[in-house]
mmCIF file of C-alpha atoms in Angstrom:
data_model
loop_
_atom_site.group_PDB
_atom_site.id
_atom_site.type_symbol
_atom_site.label_atom_id
_atom_site.label_comp_id
_atom_site.label_asym_id
_atom_site.label_seq_id
_atom_site.Cartn_x
_atom_site.Cartn_y
_atom_site.Cartn_z
ATOM 1 C CA SER A 71 6.092 -6.255 9.631
ATOM 2 C CA ASN A 72 5.291 -6.077 6.051
ATOM 3 C CA ALA A 73 2.558 -8.462 6.190
ATOM 4 C CA GLN A 74 0.748 -6.024 8.850
ATOM 5 C CA ARG A 75 0.754 -3.317 6.243
ATOM 6 C CA ARG A 76 -0.440 -5.118 3.544
ATOM 7 C CA PRO A 77 -3.464 -4.054 2.351
ATOM 8 C CA ASN A 78 -6.675 -6.044 2.656
ATOM 9 C CA ILE A 79 -8.475 -5.521 -1.262
ATOM 10 C CA ALA A 80 -11.937 -6.984 -1.041
ATOM 11 C CA LEU A 81 -13.037 -7.974 -4.188
ATOM 12 C CA ARG A 82 -16.881 -8.694 -5.784
ATOM 13 C CA SER A 83 -17.327 -10.170 -9.403
ATOM 14 C CA SER A 84 -20.377 -10.389 -11.373
ATOM 15 C CA THR A 85 -20.018 -12.128 -14.698
ATOM 16 C CA GLU A 86 -23.529 -12.031 -15.677
ATOM 17 C CA VAL A 87 -23.878 -10.305 -18.930
ATOM 18 C CA ALA A 88 -27.020 -8.533 -19.917
ATOM 19 C CA PRO A 89 -29.198 -10.350 -22.451
ATOM 20 C CA GLU A 90 -29.550 -7.025 -24.604
ATOM 21 C CA THR A 91 -25.316 -7.281 -24.458
ATOM 22 C CA ALA A 92 -25.278 -10.315 -26.288
ATOM 23 C CA ALA A 93 -27.792 -9.467 -28.658
ATOM 24 C CA ALA A 94 -26.455 -5.931 -29.621
ATOM 25 C CA THR A 95 -22.728 -7.765 -29.656
ATOM 26 C CA SER A 96 -24.106 -10.359 -32.317
ATOM 27 C CA SER A 97 -25.969 -8.384 -34.494
ATOM 28 C CA LYS A 98 -23.716 -5.595 -34.703
ATOM 29 C CA LYS A 99 -21.471 -5.553 -37.691
ATOM 30 C CA SER A 100 -17.709 -4.500 -37.252
ATOM 31 C CA THR A 101 -16.969 -0.960 -37.898
ATOM 32 C CA THR A 102 -13.318 0.266 -38.873
ATOM 33 C CA SER A 103 -12.188 3.069 -36.405
ATOM 34 C CA LYS A 104 -11.103 6.319 -37.682
ATOM 35 C CA SER A 105 -8.113 5.514 -35.322
ATOM 36 C CA PRO A 106 -5.045 3.345 -36.575
ATOM 37 C CA MET A 107 -4.412 2.486 -32.722
ATOM 38 C CA PHE A 108 -7.850 1.387 -32.394
ATOM 39 C CA GLU A 109 -7.743 -0.614 -35.546
ATOM 40 C CA TYR A 110 -4.065 -1.933 -34.633
ATOM 41 C CA LEU A 111 -5.900 -3.635 -31.419
ATOM 42 C CA LYS A 112 -8.052 -5.708 -33.409
ATOM 43 C CA PHE A 113 -5.414 -8.083 -34.517
ATOM 44 C CA GLY A 114 -6.390 -7.929 -38.159
ATOM 45 C CA GLY A 115 -9.683 -9.179 -37.470
ATOM 46 C CA THR A 116 -8.831 -12.481 -36.140
ATOM 47 C CA LYS A 117 -10.947 -13.919 -33.209
ATOM 48 C CA PRO A 118 -10.091 -14.603 -29.411
ATOM 49 C CA SER A 119 -9.333 -18.564 -28.835
ATOM 50 C CA PHE A 120 -10.313 -17.889 -25.369
ATOM 51 C CA ASP A 121 -12.888 -16.626 -23.325
ATOM 52 C CA VAL A 122 -12.291 -12.690 -23.127
ATOM 53 C CA ILE A 123 -14.825 -12.452 -20.392
ATOM 54 C CA ALA A 124 -13.703 -15.390 -18.399
ATOM 55 C CA LYS A 125 -9.988 -14.093 -18.448
ATOM 56 C CA THR A 126 -10.843 -10.580 -17.981
ATOM 57 C CA THR A 127 -12.918 -11.584 -14.697
ATOM 58 C CA GLU A 128 -9.910 -13.803 -13.810
ATOM 59 C CA TYR A 129 -7.667 -10.775 -13.770
ATOM 60 C CA VAL A 130 -10.014 -8.397 -12.139
ATOM 61 C CA ASN A 131 -10.512 -11.001 -9.300
ATOM 62 C CA ALA A 132 -6.807 -11.483 -8.911
ATOM 63 C CA GLN A 133 -5.988 -8.259 -8.947
ATOM 64 C CA SER A 134 -3.836 -6.856 -5.621
ATOM 65 C CA TRP A 135 -1.176 -4.414 -4.651
ATOM 66 C CA GLU A 136 1.066 -7.279 -5.920
ATOM 67 C CA LEU A 137 0.257 -8.009 -9.536
ATOM 68 C CA ASP A 138 1.417 -10.722 -11.540
ATOM 69 C CA GLU A 139 3.626 -8.687 -14.177
ATOM 70 C CA SER A 140 4.068 -11.773 -16.460
ATOM 71 C CA ILE A 141 0.104 -10.986 -17.025
ATOM 72 C CA TYR A 142 1.161 -7.668 -19.392
ATOM 73 C CA ASP A 143 2.617 -7.802 -23.242
ATOM 74 C CA LYS A 144 5.585 -5.927 -23.553
ATOM 75 C CA ASP A 145 4.061 -3.369 -25.368
ATOM 76 C CA TYR A 146 1.028 -2.606 -22.913
ATOM 77 C CA VAL A 147 -0.094 1.070 -22.480
ATOM 78 C CA LEU A 148 -2.204 2.356 -20.009
ATOM 79 C CA ARG A 149 -4.524 5.667 -21.282
ATOM 80 C CA GLY A 150 -6.601 7.311 -18.627
ATOM 81 C CA PRO A 151 -8.633 10.388 -18.457
ATOM 82 C CA VAL A 152 -6.031 12.741 -17.405
ATOM 83 C CA ILE A 153 -2.458 10.635 -18.051
ATOM 84 C CA GLY A 154 -1.353 8.499 -20.878
ATOM 85 C CA PRO A 155 -0.141 7.048 -22.836
ATOM 86 C CA ILE A 156 2.035 5.292 -19.681
ATOM 87 C CA ASN A 157 4.129 1.813 -20.135
ATOM 88 C CA ARG A 158 3.819 -0.287 -17.015
ATOM 89 C CA LYS A 159 7.391 -0.142 -15.722
ATOM 90 C CA ASP A 160 6.450 3.734 -15.702
ATOM 91 C CA LEU A 161 3.147 2.976 -14.429
ATOM 92 C CA ARG A 162 4.527 0.711 -11.573
ATOM 93 C CA GLY A 163 6.795 3.816 -10.690
ATOM 94 C CA SER A 164 4.202 6.425 -10.428
ATOM 95 C CA GLN A 165 2.400 4.136 -7.642
ATOM 96 C CA THR A 166 4.672 4.357 -4.984
ATOM 97 C CA GLY A 167 4.330 7.910 -3.901
ATOM 98 C CA LEU A 168 0.892 8.408 -3.420
ATOM 99 C CA GLY A 169 0.604 6.694 -0.173
ATOM 100 C CA LEU A 170 -2.713 5.188 -0.604
ATOM 101 C CA ARG A 171 -2.095 1.873 -0.152
ATOM 102 C CA GLU A 172 -0.904 2.791 3.718
ATOM 103 C CA ALA A 173 -3.899 5.584 3.872
ATOM 104 C CA PHE A 174 -6.750 3.127 2.743
ATOM 105 C CA PRO A 175 -5.139 -0.093 3.570
ATOM 106 C CA ASN A 176 -9.022 -2.310 3.256
ATOM 107 C CA VAL A 177 -10.166 -1.323 -0.158
ATOM 108 C CA ASN A 178 -13.569 -3.001 -1.384
ATOM 109 C CA ILE A 179 -14.161 -3.088 -5.147
ATOM 110 C CA ASP A 180 -17.450 -4.269 -6.634
ATOM 111 C CA THR A 181 -17.226 -5.000 -10.478
ATOM 112 C CA PHE A 182 -19.545 -5.742 -12.600
ATOM 113 C CA GLY A 183 -20.884 -5.455 -16.250
ATOM 114 C CA TYR A 184 -18.489 -7.119 -18.224
ATOM 115 C CA THR A 185 -19.213 -6.883 -21.946
ATOM 116 C CA ILE A 186 -17.237 -7.330 -25.233
ATOM 117 C CA ASP A 187 -16.903 -4.279 -27.605
ATOM 118 C CA PRO A 188 -18.714 -5.123 -30.501
ATOM 119 C CA GLU A 189 -16.216 -3.803 -32.728
ATOM 120 C CA ASN A 190 -13.261 -5.614 -30.659
ATOM 121 C CA PRO A 191 -13.571 -9.529 -29.845
ATOM 122 C CA TYR A 192 -10.030 -8.896 -27.747
ATOM 123 C CA ARG A 193 -11.799 -6.030 -25.614
ATOM 124 C CA CYS A 194 -13.599 -6.184 -22.693
ATOM 125 C CA PHE A 195 -15.435 -3.347 -20.726
ATOM 126 C CA TYR A 196 -16.292 -3.487 -17.055
ATOM 127 C CA PHE A 197 -17.592 -1.108 -14.129
ATOM 128 C CA GLN A 198 -16.269 -0.653 -10.928
ATOM 129 C CA ARG A 199 -17.303 1.023 -7.403
ATOM 130 C CA TRP A 200 -14.259 1.864 -4.840
ATOM 131 C CA ARG A 201 -15.208 1.999 -1.267
ATOM 132 C CA ALA A 202 -12.731 2.296 1.741
ATOM 133 C CA VAL A 203 -12.035 4.045 4.950
ATOM 134 C CA HIS A 204 -9.398 6.814 5.023
ATOM 135 C CA GLU A 205 -7.698 4.602 8.170
ATOM 136 C CA ALA A 206 -3.961 6.488 7.817
ATOM 137 C CA ASP A 207 -2.518 9.196 7.155
ATOM 138 C CA LEU A 208 -2.216 9.998 3.261
ATOM 139 C CA ASP A 209 1.249 10.764 2.465
ATOM 140 C CA ALA A 210 0.687 12.288 -1.377
ATOM 141 C CA TYR A 211 4.631 13.102 -2.179
ATOM 142 C CA GLY A 212 5.660 14.701 1.082
ATOM 143 C CA ASP A 213 1.972 16.434 1.631
ATOM 144 C CA ILE A 214 0.488 14.851 4.499
ATOM 145 C CA PHE A 215 -3.429 14.523 5.162
ATOM 146 C CA PRO A 216 -4.576 13.232 8.441
ATOM 147 C CA ALA A 217 -6.625 10.252 8.779
ATOM 148 C CA THR A 218 -10.305 11.244 9.092
ATOM 149 C CA GLY A 219 -11.795 7.741 9.445
ATOM 150 C CA VAL A 220 -14.644 8.722 7.064
ATOM 151 C CA GLU A 221 -15.691 6.290 4.288
ATOM 152 C CA MET A 222 -14.706 7.482 0.912
ATOM 153 C CA GLU A 223 -16.967 5.964 -2.199
ATOM 154 C CA ALA A 224 -15.556 6.501 -5.620
ATOM 155 C CA PRO A 225 -17.965 7.312 -8.422
ATOM 156 C CA VAL A 226 -18.463 3.771 -10.528
ATOM 157 C CA SER A 227 -15.930 4.012 -13.243
ATOM 158 C CA VAL A 228 -16.191 2.166 -16.528
ATOM 159 C CA PHE A 229 -12.465 0.261 -17.144
ATOM 160 C CA SER A 230 -11.396 -1.431 -20.476
ATOM 161 C CA VAL A 231 -8.795 -4.150 -21.292
ATOM 162 C CA VAL A 232 -7.759 -5.283 -24.511
ATOM 163 C CA TRP A 233 -5.885 -8.662 -24.743
ATOM 164 C CA THR A 234 -3.743 -9.888 -27.413
ATOM 165 C CA PRO A 235 -3.771 -13.494 -29.361
ATOM 166 C CA GLU A 236 -1.405 -14.540 -27.258
ATOM 167 C CA GLY A 237 -3.626 -14.150 -23.810
ATOM 168 C CA LYS A 238 -1.710 -11.163 -22.776
ATOM 169 C CA ILE A 239 -3.000 -7.590 -21.915
ATOM 170 C CA VAL A 240 -1.673 -4.991 -24.461
ATOM 171 C CA TYR A 241 -3.652 -2.114 -23.466
ATOM 172 C CA GLU A 242 -5.791 -0.349 -20.377
ATOM 173 C CA GLN A 243 -7.914 2.469 -20.350
#
């Protein structure tokens, strides 16, 4: 059944902000980026009407293979080290042929280090460490990689989310 195939994603999140982060954020003056895109994502220098770290923590803790698409702005863009820019519709379509859900059904994600970008109050950075056991064959677009039973530990990665003034995600990295 579908319920049996649904992966178990265990999330652990630390919302503590290091004191030096808060001090660095408050003592830095705003800097103008050389990239018009990053200036655009500052929404004219306005300040968020919500707690960006709390909202990002809530978003991260709610993540699963079945995301609530209403959290994303219509102009959503993802940029990664080797992909992007990619919109939400194309991103979801690219995820369907990788077979990751089935091969690694019990992903443990440790999230920590939430901090606000000192140059953009709408942007929150955080770190994640992913661990999972290769429990079933990985079908990557027809190339089959047999299950190994070996635990995979991905390198710690940094992520960021930019919220709109309306509280929607417009940009992720």
